[in-house]
Amino acid sequence: MRRLIRLAAGAALLCGCFEPVSLALDAPQGEIQPGATREVELRALRLDVEGFEQTLTLDDLKSLPRATLEELWLLDLEMQPLVTNTLLFVRDAAPEQLGNQAAINMQRLLRFTPNDVDFSQTDMEEMLALSSSIGAPPARAIADLLQINRADNVIPLEVAAEALTVGLIGSHPAGQTRRGAVTADNPDGVYPVAPGHIPVTLADVVDEFANLTEKFGPVALPDGTTHPGFIDEASGFTVIEDEFGMTVKVNLNALPYKGLDLTDGSVASVNSINTQIESIFDTSDPDWLQVRGLVPEPSIQTLVVRVTESAERVFPGRAQAPLPHGDSAVWDLPAWQFERLVAEMAEQVTFSKPLPNCVEYTVGAGTVVFRGCVEASGWTTFETFNNAGNPPDDMYLWDLQVDMAQVRLHDGGLAEGEAHVAFTMRDLLVGINSTQMVERIKQNFAQNPRALRELAALTNETTVGAADFFYYRARPDGPEATAGDWLYFIAPSDIPRQSDGSFAREYSYPAPGFFADEALTQALHSTTEVDGDTEHLKVRIEPGQTLFTADDVGRVYRLDVREKPSRARIALGVQRVR
Amino acid sequence: MRRLSLTLLASLGAAGCSQAVDPLPQVDLGIFDGGGRDATVPAGDGGPPPPKPARQITLRIDDTPSAPLTLDMNRDEVAELLGPFADDIVLLELDPLPLLRNILNEVKAACGTDWRRDTHDPQFDCEQTALGRSFDAPWARSPEFSLIRVLTMTPANVIVDGTSIDFLQSVADVFGIGGGFAQILSDTLDISVTTEIVSPESVARSLRENLLVTHPNTVNGGRLRVTLRDALSDLATLADSLGPMNGHPGVIDPGTIPHGAVFGPDFRMQVVADSNIRVVEGLKASGGLDNINVLVDTVGPGFNDPLEFDFQDPDRFTISGLVAEPTVDMRFAIYEHDRFMPSCAGDEACMRNTPDSPLGGGSLWSLPPHTLEYITAYAAYLDYGNLRVNNCYAACAITEISIGQNGDPAGWTRFGVPLNLGPQDQYVWEFITEVAQIALHGEDNRLFDEGDVDVKFTLGGVVTGITGEEAAEAARPFLQQQGPALARFILGNFRERSGAVDVYYRRADDGTAMLFFVAPEDLAEGQPYGWARPGFYADAALTEKLSATALPGVADTTHEKLAVQAGEQTVYIEDDAGRRYALRIEAASAGHPSIDVSVTDL
């Protein structure tokens, strides 16, 4: 009510005098009994405002129903920059900043270059030790095989970031779909999230991402397994400043439509947003939505990301088939597990280089003492003269790297299954600045009428009661063909939300619309476009006309259109016929 | 180490609704190599270029012992690894005597063995054996058969018609003195009537000392050098090594290929060798971390070996799977001189005609030693060089044969036949050689003209005289001697796999961790040494050298070296392009296996 009064006052300043409007409910009159008749009068209220700026405070936004906030999608936040920042932090952090052996081992993997080659306890150990004995530095052998410089990271940071983004985040349900508006096109209200992104909603912003841990924490999957989540702790998000405000510029008829609750014949109010959603926001106006009070560089004070590892060591596959990965069990692991992530990284690295690639070292007069060949498929063969150094069995190149990574991950005495990598990041940039965030908000609102409707509804909450239909008088400047008085049957989108996000009432009309017969078989309604609305079932009425309609429990009423009391009013006789 | 810098390029200006929509955040990945921990992105907005950031390089010493090189090779792998050097790898030096004895035994049996009986007619039949059948038909007119007749001459079967002792035979047989000529000859030579006049042992020794010793490819008294190449080729390469060479007609008939398996199907050569190569970390001041291969040979006897073998140690070297009793198929050739060589006889001067002092150009001993005549004469010389006997027949009235008597040299034979109708005085081997020459050619050269009796025996399965097991053991000292060469064969090019560094970090032989400045010996063969001012200096002008080539307790005297101290130390160096650098060295302790070096361009 407070907001409405403010709106009315503002509108008065813009448009001058207007007839007083009351949104108070009629006094309860009891259910219309079968055969009983009531006379009602409905009035078409109109208060057109142009360029009205409505500023919503953080508290205003927070007062929205939770579900509405969560469904008010702002953007899919690209996570790779954040993950890249995370890994950059891990890679360059001092050991004391990492805190635990697992994170230190993760750092070691990120820093791992051929110069740091350490294949101890892997299949390569013996062969590479022998490599030194003949004066072929293992670092060079590995670098040549991987086709990188010996100072290059075996797994480049960007590759690690991409694999983590896709594997860890992309496999989490919250990284795949998000809740959104329920529409005819999307009746379940589930929308896909761009791969490698996490959806950011108005709820996240107003909460300053307080629910990130829950959102991306453990979750049951449809197949009965559980995704362990990947954010253990998230705190200290700096996104919104004290003076936060979201200002929208609106053009609308600010007043609700008057309708009738057939059950008791009482007059109710129906928010008028639905019928004018197309024109409320002029998104071509660069100032149609403004946000202030976003910090220039949103940041996170503390973020603890966790990667779990398999309980058992995964050994390289020994067969090329089935293509393209062979028989290694690593590909059967969940996408979020460490071993699988490394496999994805290593596979990407493998195919980023020209293949096939062979590396040979010779001694004497050309005797090949080592020959490693990476075929176009990534299958890698190792041969040494006389099997010196016990060369490893043939395997895919990524399996080799996974094997190495697993061993290195358990350095420092960690047992298999204990090397869950949990690393704490501090003072990280989210990866998107305020300007970009505002533009994303504007772009996505502009492209999503449903989101606009939610926003518009926020600016103008006027639904009162439980109208089954309402009276609409076509705009005077509209086409002649649609001029006059219309009855609109209530649509699902007219039913307001409650604070918990649920709808105020169920839309359960067995026979929505208007009919010529009591049996409700001869429809008079259509979705004819009137002033842009094509959603509602509607019928144009004239005095003396008789219609039949039914309420949400199937009670049938006869409506007799009386003579109009005035230009913007209609009078109806309402008789319950069964 | 690379540094990845993430920069959000989008504007960070105040939020304003009228601004154009910014593009998505862009991630700028800048990569800086060189082991850097630098965090500065070089500016690129004109003006003088910023100083190149210091490059942080960690040099580590790996004290892990090098893994021994363990090989367990089959024949193909031996050929693959050592094949290119197989000609130079001597497995053993084979004493040829057993082989020669076996050859002679086979040759002498080629046409039957009745010659061993006391009969004048040995009933030769060369059709009895494969070797005999290989003679040119008819075998009775083949050079090979002629030689067989010489080798199988006994007093009982010798034919001396047309020789200088022909008269003696006539007298003995006509007058029946002394039991006949066979007995006289037996008595004269002090052998039985069925013993070869030229003993097989002497023929074998003569062949060794005259045919083999004179061949350029035999060693140590005619020993046959068996190389890895010979073994790998199943002795086929003997055709080359024992063929005609430098005027020697060869031992193997040219154009024929010997064959004899040495390596059996289960042949293995197992070798364990310690590597003296150390892959150490160094730095190129203008670049970054790299490795260099250096030699650390403290074993001896040589101190420049990439690998240390011990072929004498059965735990570190074994050969197995050699053929138990190696044999050889070969075509053996001996060539005769192209004219008849008469005995030096009837002249006291002939007493001085010995192998060591041939009497004139017509002497037997002036012939090339590898000729059949010389070999035969020498064999007889070996048999009878010490012979001194005196035999009288019919109370010395008819015949007295004295050898080495009355001051004559041993072997000098005087035939006491009335009226001097007998042979002229001469050495035993002279008349034996004459008999042999006549035997080869037939009386009056009715069988062959002089120079045509070049004998060539196609021998199969001749036992070499050494077992596989003996050969495996015999190879040890030869391989041990060649160990350094083998090491160079196999890994001599190890420096070619070195990276380009200016300095490297390793322990000196006293265990002290030091920075070594690269020296010429560190470079691959033929690589020019381009450092004009090697060493570590205290000043950028390089006037005060901190390093030295000779340090107390350190054997190396060729490298500029600097012991690494605990804490920080800054030194200056000049690279091979004349650029100078400051190296700030940080070590947790003196001799710490890991040091951080910060390299700054000057």
mmCIF file of C-alpha atoms in Angstrom, chain A residues 78 80-82 84-85 88 91-92 111 113 115-117 126 129-140 149-153 155-158 286-292 294 296-297 361-369 385-389 429-436 438-440 442-443, chain B residues 1-6 8-27 29 31 33-35 60 66-74 76-78 80-82 84-85 268 275-279 281 289-291 293 306-307 489-494 496-500:
data_model
loop_
_atom_site.group_PDB
_atom_site.id
_atom_site.type_symbol
_atom_site.label_atom_id
_atom_site.label_comp_id
_atom_site.label_asym_id
_atom_site.label_seq_id
_atom_site.Cartn_x
_atom_site.Cartn_y
_atom_site.Cartn_z
ATOM 1 C CA GLU A 78 31.208 -16.939 -16.960
ATOM 2 C CA GLN A 80 36.389 -19.464 -16.322
ATOM 3 C CA PRO A 81 37.901 -16.103 -15.401
ATOM 4 C CA LEU A 82 37.102 -16.824 -11.769
ATOM 5 C CA THR A 84 41.520 -18.957 -13.774
ATOM 6 C CA ASN A 85 41.998 -16.453 -10.994
ATOM 7 C CA LEU A 88 46.484 -18.486 -10.638
ATOM 8 C CA ARG A 91 49.805 -21.696 -8.529
ATOM 9 C CA ASP A 92 51.563 -18.607 -7.277
ATOM 10 C CA ARG A 111 53.471 -25.574 -11.714
ATOM 11 C CA THR A 113 56.865 -28.378 -16.195
ATOM 12 C CA ASN A 115 61.969 -29.125 -15.953
ATOM 13 C CA ASP A 116 60.299 -30.351 -12.786
ATOM 14 C CA VAL A 117 59.733 -33.781 -14.223
ATOM 15 C CA GLU A 126 62.731 -46.562 -14.592
ATOM 16 C CA ALA A 129 66.127 -42.736 -14.904
ATOM 17 C CA LEU A 130 67.928 -44.588 -17.618
ATOM 18 C CA SER A 131 67.416 -41.633 -19.883
ATOM 19 C CA SER A 132 69.828 -39.684 -17.712
ATOM 20 C CA SER A 133 72.370 -42.441 -17.920
ATOM 21 C CA ILE A 134 72.682 -42.014 -21.645
ATOM 22 C CA GLY A 135 72.701 -38.257 -21.468
ATOM 23 C CA ALA A 136 69.147 -37.693 -22.618
ATOM 24 C CA PRO A 137 67.656 -35.370 -19.995
ATOM 25 C CA PRO A 138 64.225 -36.588 -18.962
ATOM 26 C CA ALA A 139 63.014 -33.014 -19.101
ATOM 27 C CA ARG A 140 63.777 -32.849 -22.771
ATOM 28 C CA ASN A 149 59.140 -26.072 -24.106
ATOM 29 C CA ARG A 150 60.724 -27.523 -21.069
ATOM 30 C CA ALA A 151 59.757 -24.473 -19.021
ATOM 31 C CA ASP A 152 56.113 -24.643 -20.108
ATOM 32 C CA ASN A 153 53.439 -25.978 -17.832
ATOM 33 C CA ILE A 155 48.908 -28.502 -18.122
ATOM 34 C CA PRO A 156 48.525 -24.853 -19.043
ATOM 35 C CA LEU A 157 46.558 -22.795 -16.606
ATOM 36 C CA GLU A 158 43.911 -21.943 -19.156
ATOM 37 C CA PRO A 286 19.539 3.568 -22.546
ATOM 38 C CA ASP A 287 18.338 4.868 -19.237
ATOM 39 C CA TRP A 288 15.389 2.561 -18.917
ATOM 40 C CA LEU A 289 17.161 0.693 -16.130
ATOM 41 C CA GLN A 290 19.890 2.077 -13.981
ATOM 42 C CA VAL A 291 21.705 0.501 -11.112
ATOM 43 C CA ARG A 292 23.806 2.357 -8.661
ATOM 44 C CA LEU A 294 27.394 -1.837 -7.271
ATOM 45 C CA PRO A 296 33.261 -1.319 -9.299
ATOM 46 C CA GLU A 297 34.956 -4.695 -9.028
ATOM 47 C CA TYR A 361 67.003 -40.715 -29.179
ATOM 48 C CA THR A 362 69.928 -42.521 -30.656
ATOM 49 C CA VAL A 363 73.288 -43.690 -29.446
ATOM 50 C CA GLY A 364 76.271 -45.171 -31.143
ATOM 51 C CA ALA A 365 75.926 -44.983 -34.873
ATOM 52 C CA GLY A 366 72.217 -44.343 -34.874
ATOM 53 C CA THR A 367 70.799 -47.081 -32.729
ATOM 54 C CA VAL A 368 67.435 -45.870 -31.540
ATOM 55 C CA VAL A 369 67.469 -46.310 -27.792
ATOM 56 C CA PHE A 385 66.413 -50.592 -27.232
ATOM 57 C CA ASN A 386 66.432 -54.024 -25.663
ATOM 58 C CA ASN A 387 63.515 -52.865 -23.506
ATOM 59 C CA ALA A 388 66.090 -51.037 -21.463
ATOM 60 C CA GLY A 389 64.529 -49.183 -18.606
ATOM 61 C CA LEU A 429 37.802 -10.701 -8.193
ATOM 62 C CA VAL A 430 34.521 -12.140 -9.370
ATOM 63 C CA GLY A 431 35.634 -11.428 -12.879
ATOM 64 C CA ILE A 432 32.993 -8.961 -13.950
ATOM 65 C CA ASN A 433 32.889 -5.310 -13.091
ATOM 66 C CA SER A 434 29.876 -3.259 -12.180
ATOM 67 C CA THR A 435 29.498 -1.680 -15.591
ATOM 68 C CA GLN A 436 29.468 -5.026 -17.233
ATOM 69 C CA VAL A 438 24.613 -3.552 -15.232
ATOM 70 C CA GLU A 439 24.778 -4.005 -18.953
ATOM 71 C CA ARG A 440 24.203 -7.719 -18.558
ATOM 72 C CA LYS A 442 19.762 -4.631 -18.920
ATOM 73 C CA GLN A 443 20.428 -6.896 -21.859
ATOM 74 C CA MET B 1 58.210 -20.939 -14.861
ATOM 75 C CA ARG B 2 55.561 -19.036 -16.666
ATOM 76 C CA ARG B 3 53.472 -16.358 -15.292
ATOM 77 C CA LEU B 4 49.955 -15.956 -16.431
ATOM 78 C CA SER B 5 48.515 -12.530 -16.058
ATOM 79 C CA LEU B 6 44.807 -12.122 -16.144
ATOM 80 C CA LEU B 8 40.037 -7.652 -17.311
ATOM 81 C CA LEU B 9 40.136 -5.276 -20.168
ATOM 82 C CA ALA B 10 36.700 -3.881 -19.749
ATOM 83 C CA SER B 11 36.335 -0.374 -18.512
ATOM 84 C CA LEU B 12 36.144 0.100 -14.812
ATOM 85 C CA GLY B 13 34.462 3.483 -15.044
ATOM 86 C CA ALA B 14 31.485 4.478 -12.979
ATOM 87 C CA ALA B 15 28.329 2.653 -13.820
ATOM 88 C CA GLY B 16 26.318 4.674 -16.261
ATOM 89 C CA CYS B 17 23.251 3.602 -18.096
ATOM 90 C CA SER B 18 24.143 5.522 -21.195
ATOM 91 C CA GLN B 19 27.345 3.666 -21.807
ATOM 92 C CA ALA B 20 27.605 1.241 -24.615
ATOM 93 C CA VAL B 21 27.393 -2.331 -23.691
ATOM 94 C CA ASP B 22 30.857 -3.606 -22.924
ATOM 95 C CA PRO B 23 32.012 -6.826 -24.419
ATOM 96 C CA LEU B 24 32.293 -9.864 -22.274
ATOM 97 C CA PRO B 25 35.248 -9.856 -19.930
ATOM 98 C CA GLN B 26 38.371 -10.766 -21.782
ATOM 99 C CA VAL B 27 41.133 -12.763 -20.296
ATOM 100 C CA LEU B 29 46.932 -14.546 -20.974
ATOM 101 C CA ILE B 31 53.151 -15.903 -20.884
ATOM 102 C CA ASP B 33 59.221 -17.837 -19.922
ATOM 103 C CA GLY B 34 62.530 -18.194 -18.257
ATOM 104 C CA GLY B 35 61.653 -19.585 -14.890
ATOM 105 C CA ARG B 60 69.532 -28.429 -8.595
ATOM 106 C CA SER B 66 72.875 -42.993 -12.233
ATOM 107 C CA ALA B 67 70.962 -46.065 -13.141
ATOM 108 C CA PRO B 68 73.195 -48.768 -14.570
ATOM 109 C CA LEU B 69 72.693 -49.595 -18.173
ATOM 110 C CA THR B 70 71.543 -53.190 -18.267
ATOM 111 C CA LEU B 71 71.263 -54.909 -21.574
ATOM 112 C CA ASP B 72 70.261 -58.439 -22.352
ATOM 113 C CA MET B 73 70.628 -58.603 -26.077
ATOM 114 C CA ASN B 74 69.897 -61.207 -28.668
ATOM 115 C CA ASP B 76 69.751 -58.871 -33.698
ATOM 116 C CA GLU B 77 70.050 -56.401 -30.874
ATOM 117 C CA VAL B 78 73.781 -56.876 -30.681
ATOM 118 C CA GLU B 80 71.729 -53.173 -34.044
ATOM 119 C CA LEU B 81 73.709 -51.623 -31.231
ATOM 120 C CA LEU B 82 77.213 -52.658 -32.128
ATOM 121 C CA PRO B 84 78.418 -50.262 -37.090
ATOM 122 C CA PHE B 85 81.482 -50.915 -34.978
ATOM 123 C CA ARG B 268 72.374 -63.639 -25.482
ATOM 124 C CA SER B 275 77.197 -44.640 -16.756
ATOM 125 C CA ASN B 276 79.687 -41.898 -16.083
ATOM 126 C CA ILE B 277 77.420 -39.397 -17.784
ATOM 127 C CA ARG B 278 75.736 -36.944 -15.490
ATOM 128 C CA VAL B 279 72.901 -34.795 -16.635
ATOM 129 C CA GLU B 281 71.438 -28.431 -14.610
ATOM 130 C CA LEU B 289 67.452 -23.421 -17.453
ATOM 131 C CA ASP B 290 68.897 -26.228 -19.493
ATOM 132 C CA ASN B 291 70.845 -29.409 -19.021
ATOM 133 C CA ASN B 293 75.841 -33.734 -20.022
ATOM 134 C CA PRO B 306 81.152 -42.629 -20.798
ATOM 135 C CA LEU B 307 80.472 -46.150 -19.593
ATOM 136 C CA PHE B 489 81.188 -46.341 -29.649
ATOM 137 C CA ILE B 490 77.947 -46.456 -27.756
ATOM 138 C CA LEU B 491 77.754 -43.149 -25.942
ATOM 139 C CA GLY B 492 80.619 -41.137 -27.286
ATOM 140 C CA ASN B 493 78.215 -38.604 -28.714
ATOM 141 C CA PHE B 494 76.591 -37.828 -25.380
ATOM 142 C CA GLU B 496 75.711 -33.690 -28.626
ATOM 143 C CA ARG B 497 72.635 -34.001 -26.450
ATOM 144 C CA SER B 498 73.713 -31.207 -24.146
ATOM 145 C CA GLY B 499 71.820 -27.984 -24.000
ATOM 146 C CA ALA B 500 73.607 -24.700 -24.516
#
